[in-house]
Tab-separated table of C-alpha atoms in Angstrom:
chain	number	residue	atom	x	y	z
A	1	ARG	CA	4.673	-26.365	39.731
A	2	GLU	CA	4.471	-22.641	40.136
A	3	GLU	CA	1.742	-20.855	38.175
A	4	VAL	CA	1.713	-17.131	37.423
A	5	LYS	CA	-1.310	-14.912	36.887
A	6	MET	CA	-1.382	-13.042	33.568
A	7	THR	CA	-3.195	-9.721	33.237
A	8	ASP	CA	-6.125	-11.157	31.321
A	9	ASN	CA	-6.721	-13.690	34.107
A	10	ALA	CA	-5.610	-16.571	31.920
A	11	VAL	CA	-3.281	-18.776	33.890
A	12	PHE	CA	-0.097	-19.732	32.109
A	13	SER	CA	2.598	-22.097	33.188
A	14	GLN	CA	5.991	-20.561	33.780
A	15	ASN	CA	7.509	-23.612	32.121
A	16	LYS	CA	6.623	-22.512	28.573
A	17	VAL	CA	9.611	-22.145	26.247
A	18	LEU	CA	8.006	-19.248	24.382
A	19	THR	CA	6.637	-16.497	26.611
A	20	ILE	CA	6.104	-12.781	26.118
A	21	ASP	CA	9.472	-12.276	27.872
A	22	THR	CA	11.430	-14.836	25.848
A	23	MET	CA	9.946	-14.095	22.412
A	24	ASN	CA	11.673	-11.975	19.731
A	25	PRO	CA	11.487	-8.444	21.226
A	26	ASN	CA	11.361	-6.843	17.759
A	27	VAL	CA	8.006	-8.486	17.027
A	28	LYS	CA	6.499	-6.809	20.096
A	29	ASN	CA	7.395	-3.441	18.564
A	30	VAL	CA	5.469	-4.157	15.369
A	31	GLU	CA	2.228	-2.196	14.877
A	32	TYR	CA	-0.027	-2.319	11.829
A	33	ALA	CA	-2.814	0.232	12.058
A	34	VAL	CA	-4.888	-0.701	8.989
A	35	ARG	CA	-5.682	-4.010	10.692
A	36	GLY	CA	-5.200	-2.787	14.268
A	37	PRO	CA	-7.470	-2.613	17.357
A	38	ILE	CA	-10.127	-0.520	15.630
A	39	VAL	CA	-10.602	-3.145	12.923
A	40	GLN	CA	-10.674	-5.965	15.472
A	41	ARG	CA	-13.470	-4.106	17.262
A	42	ALA	CA	-15.318	-3.612	13.940
A	43	VAL	CA	-15.238	-7.384	13.347
A	44	GLN	CA	-16.613	-7.915	16.860
A	45	ILE	CA	-19.435	-5.406	16.226
A	46	GLU	CA	-20.352	-7.235	13.003
A	47	LYS	CA	-20.654	-10.430	15.025
A	48	GLU	CA	-22.821	-8.646	17.633
A	49	LEU	CA	-25.112	-7.356	14.850
A	50	ARG	CA	-25.463	-10.885	13.435
A	51	GLU	CA	-26.380	-12.148	16.888
A	52	GLY	CA	-29.217	-9.607	16.995
A	53	MET	CA	-27.676	-7.020	19.321
A	54	LYS	CA	-29.338	-3.620	18.856
A	55	LYS	CA	-27.087	-0.807	17.627
A	56	PRO	CA	-27.784	2.694	16.276
A	57	PHE	CA	-26.846	1.299	12.812
A	58	THR	CA	-27.514	-1.867	10.824
A	59	GLU	CA	-24.117	-2.511	9.220
A	60	VAL	CA	-20.445	-1.780	9.662
A	61	ILE	CA	-18.980	0.153	6.717
A	62	LYS	CA	-15.289	-0.679	6.503
A	63	ALA	CA	-13.335	2.152	4.936
A	64	ASN	CA	-10.116	1.154	6.655
A	65	ILE	CA	-8.262	-0.787	3.999
A	66	GLY	CA	-7.672	-0.493	0.252
A	67	ASP	CA	-9.457	-3.753	-0.513
A	68	ALA	CA	-11.285	-2.927	-3.732
A	69	HIS	CA	-13.259	-6.133	-4.329
A	70	ALA	CA	-14.401	-6.357	-0.715
A	71	MET	CA	-15.875	-2.893	-1.296
A	72	GLY	CA	-17.800	-3.983	-4.371
A	73	GLN	CA	-15.382	-3.171	-7.224
A	74	GLN	CA	-15.907	-5.762	-9.952
A	75	PRO	CA	-13.031	-7.927	-11.215
A	76	ILE	CA	-11.866	-7.388	-14.810
A	77	THR	CA	-13.520	-10.125	-16.908
A	78	PHE	CA	-10.466	-10.911	-19.049
A	79	PHE	CA	-8.211	-11.452	-16.010
A	80	ARG	CA	-10.619	-13.875	-14.419
A	81	GLN	CA	-11.176	-15.748	-17.703
A	82	VAL	CA	-7.437	-16.355	-18.122
A	83	LEU	CA	-7.077	-17.373	-14.467
A	84	ALA	CA	-10.010	-19.782	-14.805
A	85	LEU	CA	-8.437	-21.341	-17.895
A	86	CYS	CA	-5.060	-21.636	-16.175
A	87	SER	CA	-6.603	-23.177	-13.048
A	88	TYR	CA	-8.762	-25.654	-14.978
A	89	PRO	CA	-7.246	-26.239	-18.437
A	90	GLU	CA	-10.192	-28.506	-19.430
A	91	LEU	CA	-11.996	-25.193	-20.074
A	92	LEU	CA	-9.706	-24.556	-23.055
A	93	LYS	CA	-12.048	-26.911	-24.976
A	94	ASP	CA	-15.005	-24.673	-24.122
A	95	ASN	CA	-16.340	-22.194	-26.694
A	96	MET	CA	-17.454	-19.599	-24.178
A	97	PHE	CA	-13.924	-18.176	-23.770
A	98	PRO	CA	-12.451	-15.692	-26.275
A	99	GLU	CA	-9.409	-16.769	-28.251
A	100	ASP	CA	-7.053	-14.140	-26.796
A	101	ALA	CA	-7.812	-15.382	-23.252
A	102	LYS	CA	-7.083	-18.948	-24.388
A	103	SER	CA	-3.797	-18.044	-26.060
A	104	ARG	CA	-2.635	-16.158	-22.912
A	105	ALA	CA	-3.567	-19.156	-20.745
A	106	ARG	CA	-1.783	-21.637	-23.034
A	107	ARG	CA	1.371	-19.530	-22.988
A	108	ILE	CA	1.406	-19.346	-19.193
A	109	LEU	CA	0.645	-23.046	-18.768
A	110	GLN	CA	3.455	-24.001	-21.175
A	111	ALA	CA	5.828	-22.039	-18.924
A	112	CYS	CA	4.679	-23.960	-15.812
A	113	GLY	CA	6.155	-27.286	-14.716
A	114	GLY	CA	3.858	-30.095	-15.883
A	115	SER	CA	1.673	-27.387	-17.497
A	116	SER	CA	0.109	-26.727	-14.100
A	117	LEU	CA	-0.316	-23.623	-11.932
A	118	GLY	CA	0.232	-26.023	-9.049
A	119	ALA	CA	3.940	-26.439	-9.849
A	120	TYR	CA	6.680	-24.333	-8.278
A	121	SER	CA	8.139	-21.730	-10.613
A	122	ALA	CA	11.699	-20.410	-10.726
A	123	SER	CA	12.374	-18.404	-7.552
A	124	GLN	CA	12.671	-15.132	-9.436
A	125	GLY	CA	9.358	-15.896	-11.176
A	126	ILE	CA	8.253	-17.471	-14.472
A	127	ASP	CA	10.611	-16.415	-17.280
A	128	CYS	CA	8.024	-15.368	-19.852
A	129	VAL	CA	6.138	-13.320	-17.241
A	130	ARG	CA	9.338	-11.462	-16.323
A	131	GLN	CA	9.905	-10.760	-20.026
A	132	ASP	CA	6.361	-9.388	-20.323
A	133	VAL	CA	6.926	-7.203	-17.242
A	134	ALA	CA	10.154	-5.871	-18.793
A	135	ARG	CA	8.360	-5.005	-22.054
A	136	TYR	CA	5.557	-3.316	-20.092
A	137	ILE	CA	8.077	-1.163	-18.174
A	138	GLU	CA	9.740	-0.168	-21.479
A	139	ARG	CA	6.376	0.892	-22.974
A	140	ARG	CA	5.377	2.739	-19.804
A	141	ASP	CA	8.693	4.616	-19.654
A	142	GLY	CA	8.799	5.623	-23.315
A	143	GLY	CA	11.432	3.139	-24.428
A	144	VAL	CA	13.888	3.207	-21.500
A	145	PRO	CA	15.352	-0.340	-21.693
A	146	CYS	CA	14.448	-2.927	-19.045
A	147	ASP	CA	16.379	-6.167	-18.543
A	148	PRO	CA	14.096	-9.077	-17.471
A	149	ASP	CA	17.032	-10.205	-15.338
A	150	ASN	CA	16.424	-7.183	-13.084
A	151	VAL	CA	12.765	-8.140	-12.595
A	152	TYR	CA	11.707	-10.236	-9.609
A	153	LEU	CA	8.114	-11.405	-9.263
A	154	THR	CA	6.824	-11.106	-5.703
A	155	SER	CA	3.812	-12.034	-3.573
A	156	GLY	CA	2.274	-8.567	-3.725
A	157	ALA	CA	4.480	-5.480	-3.386
A	158	SER	CA	4.754	-5.960	0.412
A	159	ASP	CA	6.811	-9.125	-0.029
A	160	GLY	CA	9.300	-7.318	-2.294
A	161	ILE	CA	9.589	-4.340	0.060
A	162	VAL	CA	10.328	-6.541	3.091
A	163	THR	CA	12.844	-8.629	1.085
A	164	MET	CA	14.750	-5.501	0.029
A	165	LEU	CA	14.791	-4.126	3.573
A	166	LYS	CA	16.223	-7.448	4.785
A	167	LEU	CA	19.136	-6.975	2.382
A	168	LEU	CA	19.691	-3.370	3.404
A	169	VAL	CA	19.546	-3.508	7.197
A	170	CYS	CA	22.732	-4.133	9.182
A	171	GLY	CA	24.968	-2.721	11.905
A	172	GLU	CA	24.618	-2.000	15.612
A	173	GLY	CA	24.284	1.152	17.672
A	174	ALA	CA	25.295	4.303	15.794
A	175	SER	CA	26.163	2.269	12.670
A	176	LYS	CA	22.705	0.654	12.477
A	177	THR	CA	20.915	1.228	9.153
A	178	GLY	CA	18.466	4.121	9.123
A	179	VAL	CA	15.584	4.047	6.647
A	180	MET	CA	13.926	7.337	5.691
A	181	ILE	CA	10.147	7.073	5.372
A	182	SER	CA	7.536	9.728	4.680
A	183	ILE	CA	5.212	10.743	7.494
A	184	PRO	CA	2.312	10.044	7.128
A	185	GLN	CA	3.473	6.608	5.911
A	186	TYR	CA	1.954	3.252	5.051
A	187	PRO	CA	2.416	1.159	8.250
A	188	LEU	CA	4.034	-1.733	6.352
A	189	TYR	CA	7.239	0.325	6.479
A	190	SER	CA	7.296	1.064	10.213
A	191	ALA	CA	6.229	-2.531	10.936
A	192	ALA	CA	8.953	-4.071	8.749
A	193	LEU	CA	11.601	-1.755	10.220
A	194	ALA	CA	10.535	-2.649	13.770
A	195	GLU	CA	10.667	-6.359	12.921
A	196	LEU	CA	14.162	-6.017	11.426
A	197	GLY	CA	15.385	-3.799	14.263
A	198	ALA	CA	16.272	-0.973	11.848
A	199	VAL	CA	16.089	2.738	12.677
A	200	GLN	CA	13.008	4.534	11.342
A	201	VAL	CA	13.945	8.006	10.102
A	202	ASN	CA	10.905	10.250	9.593
A	203	TYR	CA	10.617	13.010	7.026
A	204	TYR	CA	7.370	14.973	6.996
A	205	LEU	CA	5.240	15.666	3.933
A	206	ASN	CA	3.927	19.224	3.668
A	207	GLU	CA	0.178	19.156	4.345
A	208	GLU	CA	-0.190	22.885	3.487
A	209	LYS	CA	1.156	22.178	-0.006
A	210	CYS	CA	-1.079	19.189	-0.718
A	211	TRP	CA	1.270	16.693	0.998
A	212	SER	CA	4.186	17.553	-1.255
A	213	MET	CA	7.762	16.599	-0.493
A	214	ASP	CA	10.201	19.349	0.501
A	215	LEU	CA	13.887	18.988	-0.220
A	216	SER	CA	14.743	21.064	2.869
A	217	GLU	CA	12.761	18.599	5.007
A	218	LEU	CA	14.701	15.648	3.530
A	219	GLU	CA	17.946	17.467	4.345
A	220	ARG	CA	16.815	18.211	7.913
A	221	SER	CA	15.721	14.631	8.496
A	222	LEU	CA	18.954	13.175	7.125
A	223	ALA	CA	21.245	15.494	9.116
A	224	GLU	CA	19.302	14.716	12.302
A	225	ALA	CA	19.470	10.951	11.681
A	226	ARG	CA	23.216	10.937	10.992
A	227	LYS	CA	23.786	11.872	14.643
A	228	HIS	CA	22.518	8.483	15.849
A	229	CYS	CA	22.410	5.956	12.980
A	230	ASN	CA	23.611	5.290	9.446
A	231	PRO	CA	20.788	6.406	7.118
A	232	LYS	CA	21.247	4.695	3.772
A	233	VAL	CA	17.754	4.106	2.368
A	234	LEU	CA	15.100	6.573	1.174
A	235	CYS	CA	11.551	5.241	0.651
A	236	ILE	CA	9.000	7.078	-1.467
A	237	ILE	CA	5.335	6.214	-2.038
A	238	ASN	CA	3.992	7.788	-5.230
A	239	PRO	CA	1.026	8.206	-5.690
A	240	GLY	CA	0.857	8.561	-1.923
A	241	ASN	CA	-0.683	6.318	0.707
A	242	PRO	CA	-2.358	7.463	2.994
A	243	THR	CA	-2.169	10.993	1.583
A	244	GLY	CA	-3.227	10.543	-2.067
A	245	GLN	CA	-0.765	13.063	-3.547
A	246	VAL	CA	0.907	12.627	-6.946
A	247	GLN	CA	4.500	13.851	-7.125
A	248	SER	CA	5.527	16.310	-9.792
A	249	ARG	CA	8.318	15.451	-12.182
A	250	GLN	CA	10.427	18.233	-10.677
A	251	CYS	CA	10.012	16.733	-7.218
A	252	ILE	CA	11.157	13.297	-8.451
A	253	GLU	CA	14.226	14.874	-10.093
A	254	ASP	CA	15.067	16.636	-6.823
A	255	VAL	CA	14.749	13.386	-4.876
A	256	ILE	CA	17.018	11.512	-7.318
A	257	ARG	CA	19.682	14.245	-7.187
A	258	PHE	CA	19.429	14.257	-3.393
A	259	ALA	CA	19.846	10.449	-3.250
A	260	ALA	CA	22.869	10.661	-5.562
A	261	LYS	CA	24.510	13.454	-3.563
A	262	GLU	CA	23.877	11.820	-0.177
A	263	HIS	CA	24.629	8.287	-1.374
A	264	LEU	CA	21.215	6.800	-0.542
A	265	PHE	CA	19.529	3.665	-1.879
A	266	LEU	CA	16.101	4.571	-3.365
A	267	MET	CA	12.957	2.480	-2.858
A	268	ALA	CA	10.001	3.648	-4.984
A	269	ASP	CA	6.611	2.198	-4.071
A	270	GLU	CA	4.566	2.805	-7.221
A	271	VAL	CA	1.619	0.453	-6.697
A	272	TYR	CA	-0.956	3.201	-7.413
A	273	GLN	CA	0.554	4.183	-10.775
A	274	ASP	CA	-2.779	3.975	-12.674
A	275	ASN	CA	-4.687	5.776	-9.909
A	276	VAL	CA	-4.199	9.414	-10.948
A	277	TYR	CA	-7.307	11.610	-10.977
A	278	ALA	CA	-6.502	15.302	-10.548
A	279	GLU	CA	-6.239	17.756	-13.453
A	280	GLY	CA	-2.633	18.499	-14.292
A	281	CYS	CA	-1.302	15.496	-12.376
A	282	GLN	CA	0.569	12.709	-14.104
A	283	PHE	CA	2.408	9.605	-12.935
A	284	HIS	CA	6.158	9.647	-13.638
A	285	SER	CA	8.061	6.524	-12.712
A	286	PHE	CA	11.299	7.034	-10.785
A	287	LYS	CA	13.091	4.838	-13.292
A	288	LYS	CA	12.035	6.928	-16.296
A	289	VAL	CA	13.075	10.199	-14.635
A	290	LEU	CA	16.349	8.601	-13.483
A	291	PHE	CA	17.265	7.683	-17.065
A	292	GLU	CA	16.173	11.042	-18.454
A	293	LEU	CA	18.582	12.744	-16.035
A	294	GLY	CA	21.444	11.106	-17.940
A	295	PRO	CA	24.222	8.583	-17.261
A	296	GLN	CA	25.772	10.392	-14.286
A	297	TYR	CA	22.593	9.372	-12.419
A	298	SER	CA	21.280	6.380	-14.384
A	299	ASN	CA	24.612	4.552	-14.076
A	300	THR	CA	25.068	5.168	-10.375
A	301	VAL	CA	21.860	5.636	-8.359
A	302	GLU	CA	20.644	2.354	-6.880
A	303	LEU	CA	16.888	2.086	-7.260
A	304	VAL	CA	14.282	-0.582	-6.679
A	305	SER	CA	10.672	0.053	-7.697
A	306	PHE	CA	7.559	-1.968	-6.836
A	307	HIS	CA	4.222	-2.655	-8.483
A	308	SER	CA	1.315	-4.931	-7.619
A	309	THR	CA	-1.931	-6.475	-8.890
A	310	SER	CA	-3.728	-5.295	-5.736
A	311	LYS	CA	-4.473	-1.668	-6.614
A	312	CYS	CA	-5.171	0.504	-9.705
A	313	TYR	CA	-8.140	-0.787	-11.728
A	314	MET	CA	-7.329	-4.446	-10.908
A	315	GLY	CA	-7.968	-4.481	-7.157
A	316	GLU	CA	-6.933	-8.155	-7.057
A	317	CYS	CA	-5.496	-8.050	-3.519
A	318	GLY	CA	-6.069	-11.689	-2.650
A	319	PHE	CA	-3.963	-13.107	-5.481
A	320	ARG	CA	-0.772	-11.537	-4.050
A	321	GLY	CA	0.790	-10.697	-7.391
A	322	GLY	CA	3.574	-8.138	-7.769
A	323	TYR	CA	7.027	-7.391	-9.087
A	324	MET	CA	10.099	-5.344	-8.288
A	325	GLU	CA	12.764	-4.050	-10.650
A	326	VAL	CA	16.281	-3.405	-9.356
A	327	ILE	CA	18.591	-0.907	-11.071
A	328	ASN	CA	22.370	-0.598	-10.533
A	329	MET	CA	22.478	-3.356	-7.939
A	330	ASP	CA	25.921	-4.722	-7.091
A	331	PRO	CA	26.226	-8.138	-8.862
A	332	GLU	CA	27.400	-9.836	-5.660
A	333	VAL	CA	24.380	-8.482	-3.774
A	334	LYS	CA	22.144	-9.658	-6.611
A	335	ALA	CA	23.403	-13.212	-6.053
A	336	GLN	CA	22.453	-12.828	-2.379
A	337	LEU	CA	18.996	-11.514	-3.348
A	338	ILE	CA	18.437	-14.569	-5.553
A	339	LYS	CA	19.462	-16.777	-2.630
A	340	LEU	CA	17.052	-14.941	-0.318
A	341	VAL	CA	14.064	-15.328	-2.678
A	342	SER	CA	15.010	-19.001	-3.243
A	343	VAL	CA	14.497	-19.764	0.443
A	344	ARG	CA	10.799	-18.940	-0.056
A	345	LEU	CA	10.744	-21.213	-3.141
A	346	CYS	CA	8.643	-18.948	-5.365
A	347	PRO	CA	5.917	-16.296	-5.369
A	348	ALA	CA	2.312	-17.557	-5.689
A	349	VAL	CA	1.988	-18.818	-9.265
A	350	PRO	CA	-1.661	-17.678	-9.804
A	351	GLY	CA	-0.458	-14.216	-8.692
A	352	GLN	CA	2.330	-14.379	-11.292
A	353	ALA	CA	-0.209	-15.350	-13.983
A	354	LEU	CA	-2.382	-12.390	-12.970
A	355	MET	CA	0.603	-10.014	-13.055
A	356	ASP	CA	1.184	-11.222	-16.605
A	357	MET	CA	-2.383	-10.216	-17.553
A	358	VAL	CA	-1.827	-6.735	-16.140
A	359	VAL	CA	1.356	-6.158	-18.149
A	360	ASN	CA	0.111	-8.059	-21.215
A	361	SER	CA	-3.530	-6.963	-21.408
A	362	PRO	CA	-5.737	-7.227	-24.545
A	363	GLN	CA	-4.523	-5.093	-27.461
A	364	PRO	CA	-6.528	-3.325	-30.228
A	365	GLY	CA	-7.829	-5.910	-32.684
A	366	GLU	CA	-8.043	-8.717	-30.094
A	367	PRO	CA	-11.547	-10.021	-29.242
A	368	SER	CA	-11.413	-8.954	-25.556
A	369	TYR	CA	-10.034	-5.459	-26.145
A	370	THR	CA	-13.311	-3.493	-26.214
A	371	THR	CA	-14.742	-5.053	-23.050
A	372	PHE	CA	-11.416	-4.790	-21.252
A	373	MET	CA	-11.014	-1.079	-22.041
A	374	LYS	CA	-14.628	-0.376	-21.110
A	375	GLU	CA	-14.222	-2.053	-17.706
A	376	ARG	CA	-10.816	-0.485	-17.023
A	377	THR	CA	-11.996	3.021	-17.946
A	378	ALA	CA	-15.244	2.685	-15.979
A	379	THR	CA	-13.393	1.547	-12.838
A	380	LEU	CA	-10.863	4.388	-12.972
A	381	SER	CA	-13.493	7.054	-13.851
A	382	LEU	CA	-15.632	5.957	-10.943
A	383	LEU	CA	-12.638	6.203	-8.589
A	384	ALA	CA	-11.896	9.696	-9.925
A	385	GLU	CA	-15.520	10.734	-9.240
A	386	LYS	CA	-15.355	9.289	-5.728
A	387	ALA	CA	-12.026	11.052	-5.053
A	388	LYS	CA	-13.656	14.396	-5.913
A	389	LEU	CA	-16.834	13.604	-3.981
A	390	THR	CA	-14.869	12.645	-0.859
A	391	GLU	CA	-12.775	15.805	-0.906
A	392	GLU	CA	-15.785	18.056	-1.554
A	393	MET	CA	-18.068	16.512	1.077
A	394	LEU	CA	-15.398	16.415	3.794
A	395	ASN	CA	-14.587	20.076	3.184
A	396	THR	CA	-18.199	21.050	3.945
A	397	VAL	CA	-17.707	19.903	7.544
A	398	PRO	CA	-16.589	22.656	9.948
A	399	GLY	CA	-13.441	21.375	11.667
A	400	ILE	CA	-12.418	19.001	8.838
A	401	THR	CA	-10.082	20.003	6.015
A	402	CYS	CA	-9.217	17.628	3.219
A	403	ASN	CA	-6.555	18.061	0.554
A	404	PRO	CA	-7.452	17.078	-3.028
A	405	VAL	CA	-7.228	13.313	-3.537
A	406	GLN	CA	-4.940	13.519	-6.577
A	407	GLY	CA	-4.284	9.787	-6.770
A	408	ALA	CA	-4.252	6.389	-4.998
A	409	MET	CA	-7.497	5.502	-3.157
A	410	TYR	CA	-7.503	7.315	0.179
A	411	SER	CA	-8.140	10.683	1.723
A	412	PHE	CA	-6.301	11.774	4.860
A	413	PRO	CA	-8.302	14.718	6.202
A	414	ASN	CA	-7.164	16.930	9.059
A	415	ILE	CA	-9.629	17.005	11.962
A	416	SER	CA	-9.703	19.578	14.748
A	417	LEU	CA	-10.551	17.990	18.083
A	418	PRO	CA	-11.787	19.921	21.130
A	419	GLN	CA	-9.343	20.193	24.095
A	420	LYS	CA	-11.778	18.320	26.318
A	421	ALA	CA	-11.761	15.308	23.966
A	422	ILE	CA	-7.937	15.368	23.766
A	423	LYS	CA	-7.763	15.399	27.563
A	424	GLU	CA	-10.247	12.532	27.929
A	425	ALA	CA	-8.363	10.442	25.332
A	426	LYS	CA	-5.062	10.995	27.114
A	427	ALA	CA	-6.633	10.010	30.451
A	428	LEU	CA	-7.620	6.718	28.776
A	429	GLY	CA	-4.082	6.312	27.425
A	430	GLN	CA	-5.364	6.621	23.835
A	431	ALA	CA	-4.209	8.790	20.948
A	432	PRO	CA	-6.903	11.488	20.511
A	433	ASP	CA	-7.700	10.449	16.920
A	434	MET	CA	-7.923	6.788	18.023
A	435	PHE	CA	-10.446	7.876	20.685
A	436	TYR	CA	-12.375	9.788	17.964
A	437	CYS	CA	-12.364	6.897	15.455
A	438	MET	CA	-13.337	4.338	18.113
A	439	LYS	CA	-16.286	6.535	19.178
A	440	MET	CA	-17.313	6.949	15.546
A	441	LEU	CA	-17.240	3.171	15.071
A	442	GLU	CA	-19.374	2.522	18.174
A	443	GLU	CA	-21.931	5.204	17.272
A	444	THR	CA	-22.150	4.998	13.471
A	445	GLY	CA	-20.670	1.636	12.407
A	446	ILE	CA	-18.040	3.405	10.275
A	447	CYS	CA	-14.547	1.964	10.465
A	448	LEU	CA	-11.739	4.438	9.694
A	449	VAL	CA	-8.070	4.366	10.690
A	450	PRO	CA	-6.733	7.091	13.005
A	451	GLY	CA	-3.928	9.238	11.618
A	452	SER	CA	-1.730	8.269	14.561
A	453	GLY	CA	-1.405	4.811	12.950
A	454	PHE	CA	0.378	6.420	9.964
A	455	GLY	CA	2.298	9.137	11.776
A	456	GLN	CA	1.492	12.858	11.675
A	457	LYS	CA	2.959	16.150	12.866
A	458	ASP	CA	2.648	16.572	16.631
A	459	GLY	CA	-0.538	18.325	17.623
A	460	THR	CA	-2.340	17.495	14.355
A	461	TYR	CA	-5.016	14.802	14.038
A	462	HIS	CA	-6.274	12.935	10.988
A	463	PHE	CA	-8.025	9.806	9.845
A	464	ARG	CA	-7.511	7.769	6.692
A	465	MET	CA	-10.510	6.548	4.744
A	466	THR	CA	-10.642	4.721	1.446
A	467	ILE	CA	-12.693	6.111	-1.435
A	468	LEU	CA	-13.610	2.558	-2.483
A	469	PRO	CA	-17.196	2.023	-1.200
A	470	PRO	CA	-19.916	2.124	-3.895
A	471	THR	CA	-21.013	5.738	-4.551
A	472	ASP	CA	-24.329	5.508	-2.654
A	473	LYS	CA	-22.596	3.901	0.340
A	474	LEU	CA	-19.772	6.456	0.150
A	475	LYS	CA	-22.297	9.325	0.246
A	476	LEU	CA	-23.977	7.729	3.254
A	477	LEU	CA	-20.615	7.227	4.948
A	478	LEU	CA	-19.555	10.845	4.360
A	479	ALA	CA	-22.912	12.152	5.601
A	480	LYS	CA	-22.533	10.046	8.757
A	481	VAL	CA	-18.970	11.302	9.277
A	482	LYS	CA	-20.234	14.884	8.995
A	483	GLU	CA	-23.062	14.283	11.462
A	484	PHE	CA	-20.755	12.459	13.890
A	485	HIS	CA	-18.053	15.149	13.748
A	486	GLN	CA	-20.573	17.903	14.510
A	487	LYS	CA	-22.058	15.923	17.401
A	488	PHE	CA	-18.601	15.025	18.770
A	489	THR	CA	-17.512	18.681	18.628
A	490	ARG	CA	-20.668	19.818	20.483
A	491	GLN	CA	-20.286	17.085	23.067
A	492	TYR	CA	-16.711	18.024	23.972
A	493	SER	CA	-16.843	21.820	23.545
């Protein structure tokens, strides 16, 4: 039997059915920076520290991913009480739980098969939860109607986004679907497009204007793409990830008119809708603006918007709760969407229960209202403080410029790197900002994601960091970044 040597010296048999050459080639093109090589190295360093290896630091500070609870953000009491009651209904007999938490839990359990969170739900999600989501959307959008039939519960927003892209992607060669995504982008998009074999169409956000979206840039990107593919989808992240901008109402109107004129399907990723910090900034949902533009748009433009339990003041990433709402979808396609979600049986039921808490939170007069509002407000105020602190401290570093963090939970500062460092990185076959972030990790224990993992204009370099660490740790992290950047610049000047 012939054996072949693999590069990492492992010896594999040529007789394997699944090899790197016979596997799905699209999967090999998938990259996901927020959990990429830099994070794998960070995990390794943590292990080395535990084993007693000496380093110039005592802990790894992970600022690579928007994982609020892992960074010390506290769960909202009411949410966890209801989830506890739903998971272990015996607790409904206990007096330590407030009545409004009990009534929410009873309502959810009654909607579950066998009154258990362990039962499958309908594929589109539990009925009463979808009704609550619809009512929440109506309140949020000032009375614009929402049909629960257009609401699909999902396992986090990511699941909904990938499902929609599956429906949208088709064709071969020049007729292959092109999907317009903002650069910098959240790598879920590029990864999903690579996996589906779709064409990624980049449009660049304007860093000079606080990462705003330019209509002329959308037009340029679309015209360019039409030469080699069939662009039919436009994705928007608002508030932005990794860039933290909040789009103006005017900008959203422009985008909707553009989508209508160019016959594009709109995907609005609105998972940071409660994370708005900057003076004069406000979250406007795409759906609300669409309906305010009148029937010529609201009856024709196809839109799907996404929300999640993972961000905002909830930070409940691990429960994988989310929803999407589809507007103006062709009824025949809708039947296909229902079929597609049925194959996966149903979204995680505890995640659905949690989504219900988010859209059906304690109201004035209910026993949990005061505590809930106090916790919600404190979480969001603290994030607003940390957004300001991050921007201010980064801007004191010569060679780093950081736009205001208007929303979401990240900053995406621009870093100037010396020519010598760029040359050395290229000699190693690394992106210069990957080289920079890897060096920072090895020397300071700080884990950031290089801008190259999100896309950036050629010749510019960035990193993304979350604003989630506790304030004292965030100050320490920013001070270390400053010190490292100055040392790095001296070293390579």
